[in-house]
Coordinates of C-alpha atoms and ligand atoms in Angstrom, one line a residue:
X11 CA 3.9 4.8 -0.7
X12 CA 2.2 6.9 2.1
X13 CA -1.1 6.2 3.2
X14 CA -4.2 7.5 1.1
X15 CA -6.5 9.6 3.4
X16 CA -9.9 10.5 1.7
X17 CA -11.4 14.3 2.3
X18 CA -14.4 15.6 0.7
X19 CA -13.2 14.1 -2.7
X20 CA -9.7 14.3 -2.8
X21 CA -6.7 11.8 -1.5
X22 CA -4.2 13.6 0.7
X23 CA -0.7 11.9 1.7
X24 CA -1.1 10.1 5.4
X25 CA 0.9 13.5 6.4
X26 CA -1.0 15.9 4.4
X27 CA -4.0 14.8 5.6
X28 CA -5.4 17.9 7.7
X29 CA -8.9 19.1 9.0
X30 CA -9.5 22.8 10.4
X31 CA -9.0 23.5 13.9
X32 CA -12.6 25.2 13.7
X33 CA -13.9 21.7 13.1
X34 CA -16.5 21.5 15.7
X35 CA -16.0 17.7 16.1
X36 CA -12.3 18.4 17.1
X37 CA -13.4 20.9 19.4
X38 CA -17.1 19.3 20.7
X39 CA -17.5 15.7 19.7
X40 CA -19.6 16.9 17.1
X41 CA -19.6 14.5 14.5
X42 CA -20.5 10.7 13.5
X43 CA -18.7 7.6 12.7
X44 CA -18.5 4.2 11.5
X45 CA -15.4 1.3 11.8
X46 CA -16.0 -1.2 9.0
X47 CA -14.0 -4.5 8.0
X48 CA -12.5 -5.4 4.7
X49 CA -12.1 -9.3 4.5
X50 CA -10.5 -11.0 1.4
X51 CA -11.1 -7.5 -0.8
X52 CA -15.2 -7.6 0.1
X53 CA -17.0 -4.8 2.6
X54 CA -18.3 -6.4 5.3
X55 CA -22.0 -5.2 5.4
X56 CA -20.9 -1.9 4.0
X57 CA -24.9 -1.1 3.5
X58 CA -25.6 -1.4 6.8
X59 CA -22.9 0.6 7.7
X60 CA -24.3 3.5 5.9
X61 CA -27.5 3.0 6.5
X62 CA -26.2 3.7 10.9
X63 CA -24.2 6.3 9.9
X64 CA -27.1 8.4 8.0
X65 CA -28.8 7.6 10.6
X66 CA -26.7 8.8 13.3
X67 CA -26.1 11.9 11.2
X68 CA -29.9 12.4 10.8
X69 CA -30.4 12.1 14.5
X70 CA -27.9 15.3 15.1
X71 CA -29.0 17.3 12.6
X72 CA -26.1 16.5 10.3
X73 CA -26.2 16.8 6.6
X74 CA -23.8 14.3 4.8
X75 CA -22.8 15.9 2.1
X76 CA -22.6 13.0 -0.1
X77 CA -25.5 10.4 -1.3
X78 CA -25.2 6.8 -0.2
X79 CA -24.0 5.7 -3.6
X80 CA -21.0 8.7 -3.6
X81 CA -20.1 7.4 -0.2
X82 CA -20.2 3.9 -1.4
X83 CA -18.1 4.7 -4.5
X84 CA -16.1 6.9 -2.2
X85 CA -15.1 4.1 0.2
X86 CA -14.4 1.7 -2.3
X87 CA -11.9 3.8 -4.0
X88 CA -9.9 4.4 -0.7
X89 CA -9.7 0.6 -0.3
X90 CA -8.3 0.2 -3.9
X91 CA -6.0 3.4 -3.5
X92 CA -4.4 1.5 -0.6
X93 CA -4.7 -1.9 -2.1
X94 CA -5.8 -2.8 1.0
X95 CA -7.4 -6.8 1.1
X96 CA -7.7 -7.2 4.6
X97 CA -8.6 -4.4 7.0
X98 CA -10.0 -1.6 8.7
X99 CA -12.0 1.6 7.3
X100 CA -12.4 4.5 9.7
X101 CA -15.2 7.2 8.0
X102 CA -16.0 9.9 9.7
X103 CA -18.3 13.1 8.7
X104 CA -17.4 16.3 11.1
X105 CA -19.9 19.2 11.8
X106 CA -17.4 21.0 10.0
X107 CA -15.3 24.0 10.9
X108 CA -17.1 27.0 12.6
X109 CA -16.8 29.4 15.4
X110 CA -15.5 28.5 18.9
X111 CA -19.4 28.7 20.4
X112 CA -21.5 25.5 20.3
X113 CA -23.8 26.5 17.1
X114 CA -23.3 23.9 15.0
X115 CA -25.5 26.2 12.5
X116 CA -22.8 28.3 12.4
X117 CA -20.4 25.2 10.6
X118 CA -21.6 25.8 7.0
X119 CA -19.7 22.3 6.0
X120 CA -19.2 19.4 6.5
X121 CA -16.6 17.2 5.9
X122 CA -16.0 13.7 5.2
X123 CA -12.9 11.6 5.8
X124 CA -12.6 8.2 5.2
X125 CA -9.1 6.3 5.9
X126 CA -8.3 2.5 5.4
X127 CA -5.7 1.1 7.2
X128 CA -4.4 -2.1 8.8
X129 CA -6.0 -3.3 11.6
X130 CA -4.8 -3.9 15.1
X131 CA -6.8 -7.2 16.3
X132 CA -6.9 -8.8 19.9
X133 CA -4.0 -11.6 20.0
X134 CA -5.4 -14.9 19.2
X135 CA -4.7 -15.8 22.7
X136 CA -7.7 -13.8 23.8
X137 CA -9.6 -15.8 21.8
X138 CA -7.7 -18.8 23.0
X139 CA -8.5 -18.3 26.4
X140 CA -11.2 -15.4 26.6
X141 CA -11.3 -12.0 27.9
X142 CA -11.8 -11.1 31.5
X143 CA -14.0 -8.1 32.2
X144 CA -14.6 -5.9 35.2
X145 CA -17.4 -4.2 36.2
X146 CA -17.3 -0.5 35.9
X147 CA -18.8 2.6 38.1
X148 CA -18.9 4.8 34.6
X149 CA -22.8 3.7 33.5
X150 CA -23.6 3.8 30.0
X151 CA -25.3 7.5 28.6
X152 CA -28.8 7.5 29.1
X153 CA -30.8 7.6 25.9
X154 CA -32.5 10.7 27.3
X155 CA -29.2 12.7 27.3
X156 CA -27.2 10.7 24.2
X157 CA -29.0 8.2 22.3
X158 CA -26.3 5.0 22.5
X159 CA -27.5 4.3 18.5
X160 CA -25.7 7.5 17.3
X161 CA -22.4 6.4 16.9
X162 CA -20.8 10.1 17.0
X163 CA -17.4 11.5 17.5
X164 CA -17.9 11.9 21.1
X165 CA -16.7 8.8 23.4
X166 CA -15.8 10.0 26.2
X167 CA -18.2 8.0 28.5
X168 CA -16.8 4.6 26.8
X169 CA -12.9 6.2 27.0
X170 CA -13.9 6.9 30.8
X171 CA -15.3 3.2 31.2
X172 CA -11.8 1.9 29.4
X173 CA -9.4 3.8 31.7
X174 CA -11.4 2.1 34.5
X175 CA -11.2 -1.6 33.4
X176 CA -7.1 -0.5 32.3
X177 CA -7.0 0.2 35.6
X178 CA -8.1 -2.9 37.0
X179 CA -6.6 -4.9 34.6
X180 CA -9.3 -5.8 31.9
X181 CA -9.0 -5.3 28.3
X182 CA -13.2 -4.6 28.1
X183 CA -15.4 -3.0 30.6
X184 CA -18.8 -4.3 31.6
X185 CA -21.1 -1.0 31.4
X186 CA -24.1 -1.2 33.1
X187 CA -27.2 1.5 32.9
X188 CA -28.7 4.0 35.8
X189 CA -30.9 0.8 37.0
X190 CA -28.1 -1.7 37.2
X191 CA -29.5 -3.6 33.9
X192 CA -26.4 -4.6 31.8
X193 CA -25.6 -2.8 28.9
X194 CA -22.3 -3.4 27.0
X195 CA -18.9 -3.0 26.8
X196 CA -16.4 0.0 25.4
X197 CA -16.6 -1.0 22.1
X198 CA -18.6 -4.2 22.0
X199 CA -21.8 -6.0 22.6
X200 CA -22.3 -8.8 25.3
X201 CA -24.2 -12.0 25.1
X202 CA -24.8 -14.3 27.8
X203 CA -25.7 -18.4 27.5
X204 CA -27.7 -20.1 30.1
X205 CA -29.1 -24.0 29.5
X206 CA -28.5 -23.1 25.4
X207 CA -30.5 -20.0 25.3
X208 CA -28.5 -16.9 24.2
X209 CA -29.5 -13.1 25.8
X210 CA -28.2 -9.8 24.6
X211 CA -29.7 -6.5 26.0
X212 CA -32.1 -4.7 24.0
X213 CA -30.7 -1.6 22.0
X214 CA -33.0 0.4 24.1
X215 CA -31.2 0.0 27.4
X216 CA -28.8 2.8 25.4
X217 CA -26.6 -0.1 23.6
X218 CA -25.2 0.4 20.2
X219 CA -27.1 -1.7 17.7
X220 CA -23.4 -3.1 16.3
X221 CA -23.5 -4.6 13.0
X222 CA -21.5 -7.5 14.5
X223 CA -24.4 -7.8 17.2
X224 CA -26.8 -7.9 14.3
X225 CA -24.9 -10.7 12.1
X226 CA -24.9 -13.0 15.5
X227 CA -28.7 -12.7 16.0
X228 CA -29.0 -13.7 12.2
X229 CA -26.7 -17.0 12.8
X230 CA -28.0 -17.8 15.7
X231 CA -31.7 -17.2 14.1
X232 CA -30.5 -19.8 11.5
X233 CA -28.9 -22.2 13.6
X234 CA -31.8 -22.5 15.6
X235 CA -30.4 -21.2 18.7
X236 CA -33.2 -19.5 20.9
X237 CA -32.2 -15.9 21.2
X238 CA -33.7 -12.8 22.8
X239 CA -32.9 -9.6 23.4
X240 CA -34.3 -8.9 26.9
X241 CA -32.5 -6.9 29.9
X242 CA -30.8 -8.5 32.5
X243 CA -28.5 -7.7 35.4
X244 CA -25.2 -9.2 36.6
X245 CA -27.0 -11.8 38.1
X246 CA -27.4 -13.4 35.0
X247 CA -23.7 -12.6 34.0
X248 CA -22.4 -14.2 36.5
X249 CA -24.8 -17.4 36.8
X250 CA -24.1 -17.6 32.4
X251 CA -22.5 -21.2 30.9
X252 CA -21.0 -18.7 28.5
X253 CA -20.9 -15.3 28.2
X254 CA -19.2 -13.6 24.5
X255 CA -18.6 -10.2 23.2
X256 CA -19.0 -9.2 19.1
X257 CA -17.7 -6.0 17.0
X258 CA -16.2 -5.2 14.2
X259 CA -12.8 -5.3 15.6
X260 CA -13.1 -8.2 18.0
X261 CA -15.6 -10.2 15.9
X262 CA -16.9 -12.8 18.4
X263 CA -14.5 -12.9 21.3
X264 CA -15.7 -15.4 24.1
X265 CA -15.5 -13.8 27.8
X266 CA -14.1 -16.1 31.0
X267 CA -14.2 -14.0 33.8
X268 CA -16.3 -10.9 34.6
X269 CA -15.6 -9.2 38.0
X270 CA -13.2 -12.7 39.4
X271 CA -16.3 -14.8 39.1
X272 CA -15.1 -17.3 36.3
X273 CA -17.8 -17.8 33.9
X274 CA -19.1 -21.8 33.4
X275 CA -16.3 -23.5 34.4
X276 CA -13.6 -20.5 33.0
X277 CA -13.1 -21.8 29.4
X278 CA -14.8 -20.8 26.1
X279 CA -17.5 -22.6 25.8
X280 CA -18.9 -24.7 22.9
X281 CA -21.9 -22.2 21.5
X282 CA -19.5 -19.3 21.3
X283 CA -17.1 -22.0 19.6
X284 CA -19.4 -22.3 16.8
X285 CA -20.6 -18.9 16.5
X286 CA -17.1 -17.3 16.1
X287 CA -16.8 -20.4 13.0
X288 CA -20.0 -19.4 11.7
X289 CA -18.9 -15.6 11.9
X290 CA -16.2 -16.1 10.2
X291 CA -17.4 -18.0 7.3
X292 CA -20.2 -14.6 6.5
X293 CA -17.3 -12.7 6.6
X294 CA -16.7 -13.9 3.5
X295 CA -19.4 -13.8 2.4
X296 CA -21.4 -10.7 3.2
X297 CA -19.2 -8.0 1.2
X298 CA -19.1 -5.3 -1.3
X299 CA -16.4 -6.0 -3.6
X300 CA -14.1 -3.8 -3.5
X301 CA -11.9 -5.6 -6.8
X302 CA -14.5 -6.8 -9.8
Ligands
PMP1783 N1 -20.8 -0.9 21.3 C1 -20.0 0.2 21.1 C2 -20.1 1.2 22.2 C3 -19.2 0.3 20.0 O1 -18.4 1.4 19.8 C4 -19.2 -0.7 19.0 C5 -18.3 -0.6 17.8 N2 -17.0 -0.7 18.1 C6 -20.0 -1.9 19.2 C7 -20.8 -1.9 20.3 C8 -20.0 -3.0 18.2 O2 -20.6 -2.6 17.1 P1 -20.2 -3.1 15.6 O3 -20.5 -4.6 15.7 O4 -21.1 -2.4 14.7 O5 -18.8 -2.8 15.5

């Protein structure tokens, strides 16, 4: 059976699955998003999710035309559709189709597509052995001109940053802000590890606030791990015993190289070890379940 695409309340075939050409977040960027996990049938932190995305859609003046609980209900049913126990949920809410100016005024509706899937992960080798990043000369979007916690439609500074590290030869790209203060990666969150005291740059250095970033400070909170979000520069990247990166996709993914400096002695080291166990085991945990 072809592939269940939800849009604004009705399941289209994978190839009947269309959206206007109007649609100003085909033709602008002009729209918000979210990437969320299924594990073992359960949600991970599906509130959460919607709680960002609202948020996001707040920030630009977007109405979604659904409540929380119709988008929860909404999502849910897409999984089941698909019978899908283990994978990925793309939901996206578009200005809606308009005229070819910018007015997003002028888009009377919004839409709403949500689309579970498979998921394509990093090979375990990565996890194995670690990723190796590169420094990039894209900088993250200032805040002032596109605040990094609306997760909207338009990427095209992290797409930028990942044709640079391509390039180069690195899966992830190490994006820094206008000052040189580390920010994060294309589609992830960094932490560094120095003498057992985990860093991660504050959200207001323009970093998404990733759900996966948020879950890590939680553990590590629990463990007992001293943890701060504080800014730092490559400095502190390179000097690191450990240095990891989480997201939804990745999870926790430990890094061993950034710009040919290896990081501690090029091996993933023992705190990112037990954070990518402890992940793991909320994963299963921390769900709506989709099958009651
Ligand atoms: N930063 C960016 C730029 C992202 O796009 C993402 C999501 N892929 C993340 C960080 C990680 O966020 P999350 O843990 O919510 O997936």
């Amino acid at each position: 059976m072809s592939l269940q695409i939800y849009i604004d309340g009705q399941f289209f075939n994978k190839e009947d699955a269309k959206i206007s050409v109007f649609d100003h977040t085909l033709l602008y960027g002009d729209g918000v998003f979210e990437g969320i996990r299924v594990y073992d049938g359960c949600i991970f932190r599906l509130g959460q999710h919607l709680r960002r995305l609202y948020a996001s859609a707040r920030y630009i003046m977007l109405d979604v035309p659904l409540s929380i609980d119709e988008l929860t209900a909404a999502t849910a049913e897409t999984v089941r559709r698909n019978a899908i126990r283990d994978g990925y949920i793309r939901l996206v809410v578009t200005r809606g189709a308009g005229t070819l100016g910018l007015a997003p005024w002028l888009c009377p509706r919004p839409s709403i597509i949500i689309i579970a899937d498979s998921i394509k992960l990093y090979p375990q080798e990565d996890y194995d052995h670690g990723l190796k990043l590169v420094t990039v000369p894209t900088m993250r979007n200032r805040n002032e001109s596109l605040n990094a916690r609306v997760k909207s439609c338009n990427y095209l500074n992290n797409i930028l940053a990942k044709i640079e590290a391509h390039n180069a030869g690195c899966k992830e790209a190490l994006m820094l802000d206008h000052n040189g203060y580390v920010v994060e990666c294309t589609g992830d969150n960094i932490f560094v590890i120095k003498d057992g005291r985990i860093r991660t740059p504050p959200v207001y250095l323009g970093a998404l606030q990733g759900i996966t970033r948020d879950c890590v400070i939680e553990i590590a909170r629990d463990k007992g791990i001293p943890l701060t979000e504080e800014p730092f520069t490559r400095f502190d990247v390179f000097d690191a015993d450990e240095v990891f990166l989480t997201g939804t996709a990745a999870e926790v993914i430990p890094v061993v190289e950034v710009d040919k400096r290896p990081i501690g002695d090029g091996k993933p080291g023992k705190i990112t070890h037990e954070l990518i166990a402890a992940f793991r085991q909320r994963t299963s945990q921390d769900g709506y379940q989709v099958y009651r």
